[in-house]
mmCIF file of C-alpha atoms in Angstrom:
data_model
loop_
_atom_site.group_PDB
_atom_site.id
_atom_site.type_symbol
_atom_site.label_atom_id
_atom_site.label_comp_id
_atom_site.label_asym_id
_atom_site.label_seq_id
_atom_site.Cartn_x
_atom_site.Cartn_y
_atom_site.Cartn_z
ATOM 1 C CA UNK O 1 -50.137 42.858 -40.812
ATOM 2 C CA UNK O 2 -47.819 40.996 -43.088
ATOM 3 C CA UNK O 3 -46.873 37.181 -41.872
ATOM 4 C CA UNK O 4 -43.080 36.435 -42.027
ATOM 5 C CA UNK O 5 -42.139 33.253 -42.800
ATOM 6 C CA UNK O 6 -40.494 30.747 -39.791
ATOM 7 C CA UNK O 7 -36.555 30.547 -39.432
ATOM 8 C CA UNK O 8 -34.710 27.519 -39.344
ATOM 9 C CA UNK O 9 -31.589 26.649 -37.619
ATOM 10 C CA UNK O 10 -29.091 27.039 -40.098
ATOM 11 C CA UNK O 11 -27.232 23.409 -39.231
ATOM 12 C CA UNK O 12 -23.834 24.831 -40.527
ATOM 13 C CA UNK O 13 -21.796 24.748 -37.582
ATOM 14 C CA UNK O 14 -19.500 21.812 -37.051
ATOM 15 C CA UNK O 15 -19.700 18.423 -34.920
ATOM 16 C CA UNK O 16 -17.094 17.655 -33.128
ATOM 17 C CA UNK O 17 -16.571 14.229 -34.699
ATOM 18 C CA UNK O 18 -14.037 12.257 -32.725
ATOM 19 C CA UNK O 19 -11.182 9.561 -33.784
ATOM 20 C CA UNK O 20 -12.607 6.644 -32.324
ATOM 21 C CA UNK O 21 -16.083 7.372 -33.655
ATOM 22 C CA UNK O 22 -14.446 7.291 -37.109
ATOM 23 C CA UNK O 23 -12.600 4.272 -36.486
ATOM 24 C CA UNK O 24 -15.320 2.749 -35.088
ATOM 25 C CA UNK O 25 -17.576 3.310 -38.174
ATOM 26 C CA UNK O 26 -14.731 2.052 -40.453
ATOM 27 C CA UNK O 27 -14.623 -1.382 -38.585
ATOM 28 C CA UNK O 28 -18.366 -1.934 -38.053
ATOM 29 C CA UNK O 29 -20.224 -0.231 -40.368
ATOM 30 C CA UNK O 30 -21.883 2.069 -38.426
ATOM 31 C CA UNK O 31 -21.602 4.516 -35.585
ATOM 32 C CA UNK O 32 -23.847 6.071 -33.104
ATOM 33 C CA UNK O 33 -23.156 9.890 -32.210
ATOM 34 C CA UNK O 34 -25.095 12.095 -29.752
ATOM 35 C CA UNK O 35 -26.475 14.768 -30.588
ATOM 36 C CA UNK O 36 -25.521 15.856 -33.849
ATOM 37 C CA UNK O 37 -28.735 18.293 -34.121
ATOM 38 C CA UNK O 38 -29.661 19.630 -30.525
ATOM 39 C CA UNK O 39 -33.341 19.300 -29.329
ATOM 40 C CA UNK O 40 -33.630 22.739 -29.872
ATOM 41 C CA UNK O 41 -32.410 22.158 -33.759
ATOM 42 C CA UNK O 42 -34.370 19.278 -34.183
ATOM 43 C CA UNK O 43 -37.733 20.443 -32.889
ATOM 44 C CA UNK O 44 -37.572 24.078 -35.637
ATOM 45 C CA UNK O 45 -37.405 21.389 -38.129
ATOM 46 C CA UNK O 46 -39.727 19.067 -36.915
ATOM 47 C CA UNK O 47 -42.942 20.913 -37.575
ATOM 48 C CA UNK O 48 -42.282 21.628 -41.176
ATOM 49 C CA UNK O 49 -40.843 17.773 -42.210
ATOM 50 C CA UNK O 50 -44.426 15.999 -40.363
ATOM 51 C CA UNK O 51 -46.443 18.903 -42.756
ATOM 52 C CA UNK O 52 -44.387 17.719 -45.265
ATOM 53 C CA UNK O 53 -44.860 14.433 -44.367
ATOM 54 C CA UNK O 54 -48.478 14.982 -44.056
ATOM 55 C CA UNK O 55 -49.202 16.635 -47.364
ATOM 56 C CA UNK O 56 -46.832 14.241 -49.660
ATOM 57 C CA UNK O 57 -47.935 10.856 -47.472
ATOM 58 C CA UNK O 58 -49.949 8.248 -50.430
ATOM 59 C CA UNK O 59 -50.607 5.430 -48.003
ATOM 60 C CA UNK O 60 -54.257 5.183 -46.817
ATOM 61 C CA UNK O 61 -54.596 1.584 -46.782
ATOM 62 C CA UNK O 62 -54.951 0.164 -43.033
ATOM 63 C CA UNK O 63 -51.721 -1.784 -41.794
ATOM 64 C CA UNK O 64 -53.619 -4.853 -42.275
ATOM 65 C CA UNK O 65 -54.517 -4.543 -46.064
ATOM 66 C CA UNK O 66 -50.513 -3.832 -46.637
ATOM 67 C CA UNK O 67 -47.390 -6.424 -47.518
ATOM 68 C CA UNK O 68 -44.040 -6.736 -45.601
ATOM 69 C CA UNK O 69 -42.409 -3.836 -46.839
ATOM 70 C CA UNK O 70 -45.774 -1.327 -46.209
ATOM 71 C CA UNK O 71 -46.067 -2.319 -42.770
ATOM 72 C CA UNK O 72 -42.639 -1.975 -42.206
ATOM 73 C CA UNK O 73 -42.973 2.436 -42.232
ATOM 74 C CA UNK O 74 -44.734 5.486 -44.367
ATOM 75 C CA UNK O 75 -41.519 6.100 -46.699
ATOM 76 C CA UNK O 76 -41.619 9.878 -48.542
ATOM 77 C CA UNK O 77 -38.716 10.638 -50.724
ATOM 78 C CA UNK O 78 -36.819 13.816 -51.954
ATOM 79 C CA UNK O 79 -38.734 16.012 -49.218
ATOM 80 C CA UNK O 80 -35.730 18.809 -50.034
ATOM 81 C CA UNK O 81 -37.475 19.444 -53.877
ATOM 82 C CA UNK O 82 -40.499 20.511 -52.487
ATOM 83 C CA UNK O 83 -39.907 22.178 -49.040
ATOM 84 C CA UNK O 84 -37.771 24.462 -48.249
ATOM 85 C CA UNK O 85 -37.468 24.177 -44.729
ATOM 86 C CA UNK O 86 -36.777 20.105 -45.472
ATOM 87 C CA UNK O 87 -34.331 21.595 -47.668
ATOM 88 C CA UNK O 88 -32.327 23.673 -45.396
ATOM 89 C CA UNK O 89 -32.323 19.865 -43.195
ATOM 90 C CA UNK O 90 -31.399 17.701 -45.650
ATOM 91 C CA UNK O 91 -28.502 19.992 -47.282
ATOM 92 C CA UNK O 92 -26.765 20.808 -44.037
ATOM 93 C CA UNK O 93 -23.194 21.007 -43.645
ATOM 94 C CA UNK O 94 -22.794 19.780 -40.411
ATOM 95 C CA UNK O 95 -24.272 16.260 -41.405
ATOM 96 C CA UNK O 96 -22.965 16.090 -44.908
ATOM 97 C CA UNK O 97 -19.275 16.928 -43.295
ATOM 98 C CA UNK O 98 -19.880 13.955 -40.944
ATOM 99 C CA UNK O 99 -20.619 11.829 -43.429
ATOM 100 C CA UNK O 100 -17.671 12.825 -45.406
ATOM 101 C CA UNK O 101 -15.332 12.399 -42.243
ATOM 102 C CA UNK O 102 -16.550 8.774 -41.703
ATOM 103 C CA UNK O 103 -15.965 7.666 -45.451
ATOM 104 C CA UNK O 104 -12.764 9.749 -45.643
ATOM 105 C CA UNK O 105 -13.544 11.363 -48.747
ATOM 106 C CA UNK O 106 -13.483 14.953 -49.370
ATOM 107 C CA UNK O 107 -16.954 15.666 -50.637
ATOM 108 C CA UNK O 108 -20.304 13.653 -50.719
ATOM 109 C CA UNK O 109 -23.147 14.459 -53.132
ATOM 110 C CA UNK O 110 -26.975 14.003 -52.016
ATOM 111 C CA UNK O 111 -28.478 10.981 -53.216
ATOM 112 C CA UNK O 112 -32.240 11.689 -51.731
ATOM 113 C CA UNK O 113 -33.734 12.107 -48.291
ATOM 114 C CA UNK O 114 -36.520 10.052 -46.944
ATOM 115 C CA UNK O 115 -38.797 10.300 -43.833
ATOM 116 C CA UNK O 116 -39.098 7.037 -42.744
ATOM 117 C CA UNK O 117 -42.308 7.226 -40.322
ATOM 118 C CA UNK O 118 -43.202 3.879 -38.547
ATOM 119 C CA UNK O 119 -46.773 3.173 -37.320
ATOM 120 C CA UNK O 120 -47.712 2.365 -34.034
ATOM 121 C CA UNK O 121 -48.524 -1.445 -34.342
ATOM 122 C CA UNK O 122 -46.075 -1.228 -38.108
ATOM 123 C CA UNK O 123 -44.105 -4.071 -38.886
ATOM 124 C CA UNK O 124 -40.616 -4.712 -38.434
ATOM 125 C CA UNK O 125 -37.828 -3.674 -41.131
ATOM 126 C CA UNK O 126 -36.422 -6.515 -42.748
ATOM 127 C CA UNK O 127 -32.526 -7.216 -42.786
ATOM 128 C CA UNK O 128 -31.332 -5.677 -46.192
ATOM 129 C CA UNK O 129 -28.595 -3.953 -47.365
ATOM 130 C CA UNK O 130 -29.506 0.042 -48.666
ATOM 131 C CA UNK O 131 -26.800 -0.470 -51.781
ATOM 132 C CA UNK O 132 -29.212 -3.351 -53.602
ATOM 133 C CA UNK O 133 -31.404 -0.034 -54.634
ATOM 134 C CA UNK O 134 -28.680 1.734 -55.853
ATOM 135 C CA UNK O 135 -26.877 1.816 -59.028
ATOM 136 C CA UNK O 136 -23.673 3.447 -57.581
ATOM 137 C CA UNK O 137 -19.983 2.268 -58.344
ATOM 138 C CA UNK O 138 -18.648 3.399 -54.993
ATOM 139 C CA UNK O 139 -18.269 1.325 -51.424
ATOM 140 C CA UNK O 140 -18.275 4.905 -50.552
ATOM 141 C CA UNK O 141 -21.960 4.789 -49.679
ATOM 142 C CA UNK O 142 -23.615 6.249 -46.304
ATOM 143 C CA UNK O 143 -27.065 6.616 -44.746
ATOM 144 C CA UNK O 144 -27.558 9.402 -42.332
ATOM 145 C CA UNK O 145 -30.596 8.155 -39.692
ATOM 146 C CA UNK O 146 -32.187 10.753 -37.232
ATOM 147 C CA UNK O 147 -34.840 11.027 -34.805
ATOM 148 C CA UNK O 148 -37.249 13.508 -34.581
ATOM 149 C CA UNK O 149 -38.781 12.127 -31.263
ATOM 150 C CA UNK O 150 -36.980 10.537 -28.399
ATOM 151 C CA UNK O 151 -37.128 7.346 -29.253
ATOM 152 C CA UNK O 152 -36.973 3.878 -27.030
ATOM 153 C CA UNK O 153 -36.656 0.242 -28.089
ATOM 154 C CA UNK O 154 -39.877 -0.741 -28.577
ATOM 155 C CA UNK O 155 -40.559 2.042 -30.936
ATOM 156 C CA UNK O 156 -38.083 0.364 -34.095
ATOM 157 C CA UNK O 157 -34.594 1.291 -33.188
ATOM 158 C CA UNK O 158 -32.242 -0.003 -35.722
ATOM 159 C CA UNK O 159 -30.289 -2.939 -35.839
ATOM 160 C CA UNK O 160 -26.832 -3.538 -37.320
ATOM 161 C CA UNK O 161 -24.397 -6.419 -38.091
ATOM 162 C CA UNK O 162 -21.108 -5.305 -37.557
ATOM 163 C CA UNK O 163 -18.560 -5.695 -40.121
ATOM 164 C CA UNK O 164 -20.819 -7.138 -42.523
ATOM 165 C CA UNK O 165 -20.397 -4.045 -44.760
ATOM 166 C CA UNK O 166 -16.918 -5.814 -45.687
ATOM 167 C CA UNK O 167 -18.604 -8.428 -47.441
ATOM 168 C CA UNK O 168 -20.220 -6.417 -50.154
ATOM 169 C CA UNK O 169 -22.916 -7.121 -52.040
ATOM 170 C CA UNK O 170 -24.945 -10.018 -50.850
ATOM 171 C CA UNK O 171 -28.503 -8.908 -50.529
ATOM 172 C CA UNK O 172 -30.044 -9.746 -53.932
ATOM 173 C CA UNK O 173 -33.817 -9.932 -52.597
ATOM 174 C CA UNK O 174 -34.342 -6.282 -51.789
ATOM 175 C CA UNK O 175 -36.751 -5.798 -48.432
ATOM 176 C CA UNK O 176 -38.997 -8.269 -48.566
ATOM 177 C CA UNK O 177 -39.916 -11.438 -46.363
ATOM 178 C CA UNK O 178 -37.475 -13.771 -48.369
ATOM 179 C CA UNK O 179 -34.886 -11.039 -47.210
ATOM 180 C CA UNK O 180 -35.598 -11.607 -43.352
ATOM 181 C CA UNK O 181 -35.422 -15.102 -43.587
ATOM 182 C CA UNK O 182 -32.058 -15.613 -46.025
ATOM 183 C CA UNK O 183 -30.295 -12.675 -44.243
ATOM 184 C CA UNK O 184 -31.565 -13.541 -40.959
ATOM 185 C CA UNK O 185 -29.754 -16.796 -41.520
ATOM 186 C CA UNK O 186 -26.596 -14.969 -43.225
ATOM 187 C CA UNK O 187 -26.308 -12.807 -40.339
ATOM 188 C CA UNK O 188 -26.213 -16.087 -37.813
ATOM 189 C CA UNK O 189 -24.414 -18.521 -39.886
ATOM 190 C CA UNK O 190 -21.033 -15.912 -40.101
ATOM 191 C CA UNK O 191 -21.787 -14.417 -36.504
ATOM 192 C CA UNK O 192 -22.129 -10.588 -37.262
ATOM 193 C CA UNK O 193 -22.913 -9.394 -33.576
ATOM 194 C CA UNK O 194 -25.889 -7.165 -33.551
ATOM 195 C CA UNK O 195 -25.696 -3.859 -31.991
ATOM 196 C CA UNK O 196 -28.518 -1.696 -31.569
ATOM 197 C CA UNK O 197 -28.812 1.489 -29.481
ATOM 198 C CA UNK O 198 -31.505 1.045 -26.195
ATOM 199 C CA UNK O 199 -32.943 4.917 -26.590
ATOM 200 C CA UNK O 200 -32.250 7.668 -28.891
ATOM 201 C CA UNK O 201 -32.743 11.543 -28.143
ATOM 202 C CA UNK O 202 -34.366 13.406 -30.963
ATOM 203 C CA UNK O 203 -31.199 14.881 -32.764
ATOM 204 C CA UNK O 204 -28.806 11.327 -32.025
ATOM 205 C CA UNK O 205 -28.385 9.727 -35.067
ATOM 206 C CA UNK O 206 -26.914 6.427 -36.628
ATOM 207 C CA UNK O 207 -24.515 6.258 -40.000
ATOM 208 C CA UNK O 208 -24.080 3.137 -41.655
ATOM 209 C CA UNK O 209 -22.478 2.242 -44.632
ATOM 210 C CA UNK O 210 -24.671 1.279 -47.734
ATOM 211 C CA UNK O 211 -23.656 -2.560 -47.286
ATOM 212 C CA UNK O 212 -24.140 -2.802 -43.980
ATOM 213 C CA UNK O 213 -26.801 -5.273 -42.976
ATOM 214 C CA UNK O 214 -29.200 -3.762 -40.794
ATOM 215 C CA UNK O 215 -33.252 -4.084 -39.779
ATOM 216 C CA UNK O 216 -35.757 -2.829 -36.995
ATOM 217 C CA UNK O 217 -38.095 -3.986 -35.096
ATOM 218 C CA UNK O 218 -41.889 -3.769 -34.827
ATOM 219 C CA UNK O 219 -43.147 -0.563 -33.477
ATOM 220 C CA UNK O 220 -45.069 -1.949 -30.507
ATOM 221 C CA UNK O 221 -45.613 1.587 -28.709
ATOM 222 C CA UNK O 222 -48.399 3.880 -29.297
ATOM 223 C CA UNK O 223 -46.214 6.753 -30.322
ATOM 224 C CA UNK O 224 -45.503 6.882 -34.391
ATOM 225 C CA UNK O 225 -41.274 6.775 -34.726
ATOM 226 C CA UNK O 226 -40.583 9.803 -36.657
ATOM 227 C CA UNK O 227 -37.410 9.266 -38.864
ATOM 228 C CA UNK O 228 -35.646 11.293 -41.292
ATOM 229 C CA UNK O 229 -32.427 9.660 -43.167
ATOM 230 C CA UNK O 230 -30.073 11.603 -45.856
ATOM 231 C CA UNK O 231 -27.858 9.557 -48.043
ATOM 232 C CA UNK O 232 -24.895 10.239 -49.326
ATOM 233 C CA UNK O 233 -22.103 9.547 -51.865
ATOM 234 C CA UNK O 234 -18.474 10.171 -52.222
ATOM 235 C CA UNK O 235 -18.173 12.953 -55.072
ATOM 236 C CA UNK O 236 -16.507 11.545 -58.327
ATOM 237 C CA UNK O 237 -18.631 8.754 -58.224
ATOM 238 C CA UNK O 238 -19.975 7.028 -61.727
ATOM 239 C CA UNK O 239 -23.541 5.036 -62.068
ATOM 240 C CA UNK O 240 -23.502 1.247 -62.852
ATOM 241 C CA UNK O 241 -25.532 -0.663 -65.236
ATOM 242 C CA UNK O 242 -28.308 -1.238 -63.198
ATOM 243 C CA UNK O 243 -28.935 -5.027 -62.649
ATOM 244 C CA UNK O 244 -32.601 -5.182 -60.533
ATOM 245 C CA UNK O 245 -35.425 -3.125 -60.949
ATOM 246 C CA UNK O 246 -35.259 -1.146 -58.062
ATOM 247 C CA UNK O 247 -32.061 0.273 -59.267
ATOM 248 C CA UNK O 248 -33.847 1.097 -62.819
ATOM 249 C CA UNK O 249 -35.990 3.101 -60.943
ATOM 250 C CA UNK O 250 -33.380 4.875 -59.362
ATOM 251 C CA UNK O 251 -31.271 5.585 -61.755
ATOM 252 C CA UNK O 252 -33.934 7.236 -63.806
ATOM 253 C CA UNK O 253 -35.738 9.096 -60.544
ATOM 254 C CA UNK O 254 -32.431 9.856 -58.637
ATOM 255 C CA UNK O 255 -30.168 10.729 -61.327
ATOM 256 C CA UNK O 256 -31.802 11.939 -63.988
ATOM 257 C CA UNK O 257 -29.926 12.285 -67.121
ATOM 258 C CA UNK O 258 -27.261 10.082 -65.754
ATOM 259 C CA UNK O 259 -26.661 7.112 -67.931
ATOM 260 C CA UNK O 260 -24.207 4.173 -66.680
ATOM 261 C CA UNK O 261 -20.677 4.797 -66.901
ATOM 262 C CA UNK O 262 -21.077 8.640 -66.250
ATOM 263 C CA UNK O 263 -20.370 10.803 -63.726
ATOM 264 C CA UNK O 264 -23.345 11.085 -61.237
ATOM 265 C CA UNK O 265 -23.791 14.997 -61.270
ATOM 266 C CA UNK O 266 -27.527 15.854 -62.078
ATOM 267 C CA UNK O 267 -29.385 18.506 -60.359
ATOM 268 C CA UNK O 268 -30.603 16.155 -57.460
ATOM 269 C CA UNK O 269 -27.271 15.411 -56.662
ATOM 270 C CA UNK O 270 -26.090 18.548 -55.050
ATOM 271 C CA UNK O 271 -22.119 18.433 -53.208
ATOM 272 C CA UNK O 272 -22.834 19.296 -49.927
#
């Protein structure tokens, strides 16, 4: 008997993406929206992105042995070069048109995907900004973030500051415990309010702008808070001399044969 090989939903139909939820991400930063991916969506894909996960996940150390940032979630990038299934996720229309809707740009190009997978018992997120990793000479910046599990509160929902996207770059510490406490303070001292959702159904999902300040909390259940985030960038956009090295790093992994000043077009950055 010959196997066949699992179908996917195919993610291409559109969401209907309302005025106010655009407006609403233009003014704050970010925007909640049900449902973008139904349960039914979300659990085909679910399956294949923990394997992924699985097989592609370096971290072995116990959460004690780690720093800040390795407490804070398992992170595994660029899922969509190495599974197909991922791929078919990360390089859907329906989220990719979203994200262009929100920016108001025509097109967006992939940056990478990332399953961000928090712990039960892993440390919070701190406040950062996405944009200090990337060497990208665009405001037009956007992180999709989706749930594979329902998701409450005490699992790590994100945080955001409102309208702090408006201020640009201001992060210069990347995630880190200097981060927390400097942005912490930033976040107070020009009173961003913070707006967080209470639950999310697997298949919600936040979009926030690149320099929006955001964290999450500790994951104090006993259930791990499955994660997966695309980002995305207007089309047209040119790389930057980078000027830390986590942007080094991403201009060589990210954008390979892209040198500052061009056009940011390589193979991993498809137009969706």
């Amino acid at each position: 008997m010959i196997a066949t090989k699992p179908t996917y939903p195919s993610l291409q139909s559109p969401y209907s993406l309302s005025a106010q939820a655009i407006a609403d991400y233009q003014q704050n930063g970010h925007v909640l929206l049900d449902q973008l991916a139904s349960a039914e969506e979300v659990a085909a894909y679910r399956t294949a992105i923990n394997v992924a996960v699985d097989r592609d996940n370096t971290e072995t150390r116990p959460l004690a042995e780690r720093d800040t940032y390795g407490k804070a979630f398992l992170q595994i990038f660029n899922l969509w070069e190495r599974d197909p299934a991922v791929r078919q996720f990360t390089l859907a229309k329906r989220f990719a048109d979203v994200a262009a809707q929100l920016m108001g740009c025509e097109r967006v190009r992939i940056y990478h995907d990332q399953a961000l997978y928090k712990e039960p018992g892993g440390g919070r997120t701190p406040w950062h900004q996405d944009q200090y990793y990337w060497p990208l000479d665009t405001s037009q910046t956007i992180t999709l973030w989706m749930p594979l599990v329902d998701t409450t509160a005490d699992m790590g929902i994100m945080q955001f500051a409102s309208g702090s996207q408006a201020e640009g770059y201001v992060d210069k510490l990347g995630i880190s415990d200097a981060s927390q406490a400097y942005l912490e303070s930033y976040v107070r001292d020009n009173g961003f309010p913070i707006s967080s959702a209470p639950a999310m159904r697997a298949g919600d999902a936040t979009f926030h702008s690149g320099w929006t300040l955001h964290m999450a909390p500790a994951n104090q259940s006993q259930t791990m808070r499955e994660v997966m985030t695309v980002i995305y960038f207007a089309d047209g956009t040119r790389a930057t001399e980078p000027d830390n090295d986590g942007r080094r790093a991403d201009l060589a992994r990210w954008m390979p044969g892209v040198r500052p000043g061009e056009l940011v077009d390589s193979s991993l950055n498809p137009v969706v």
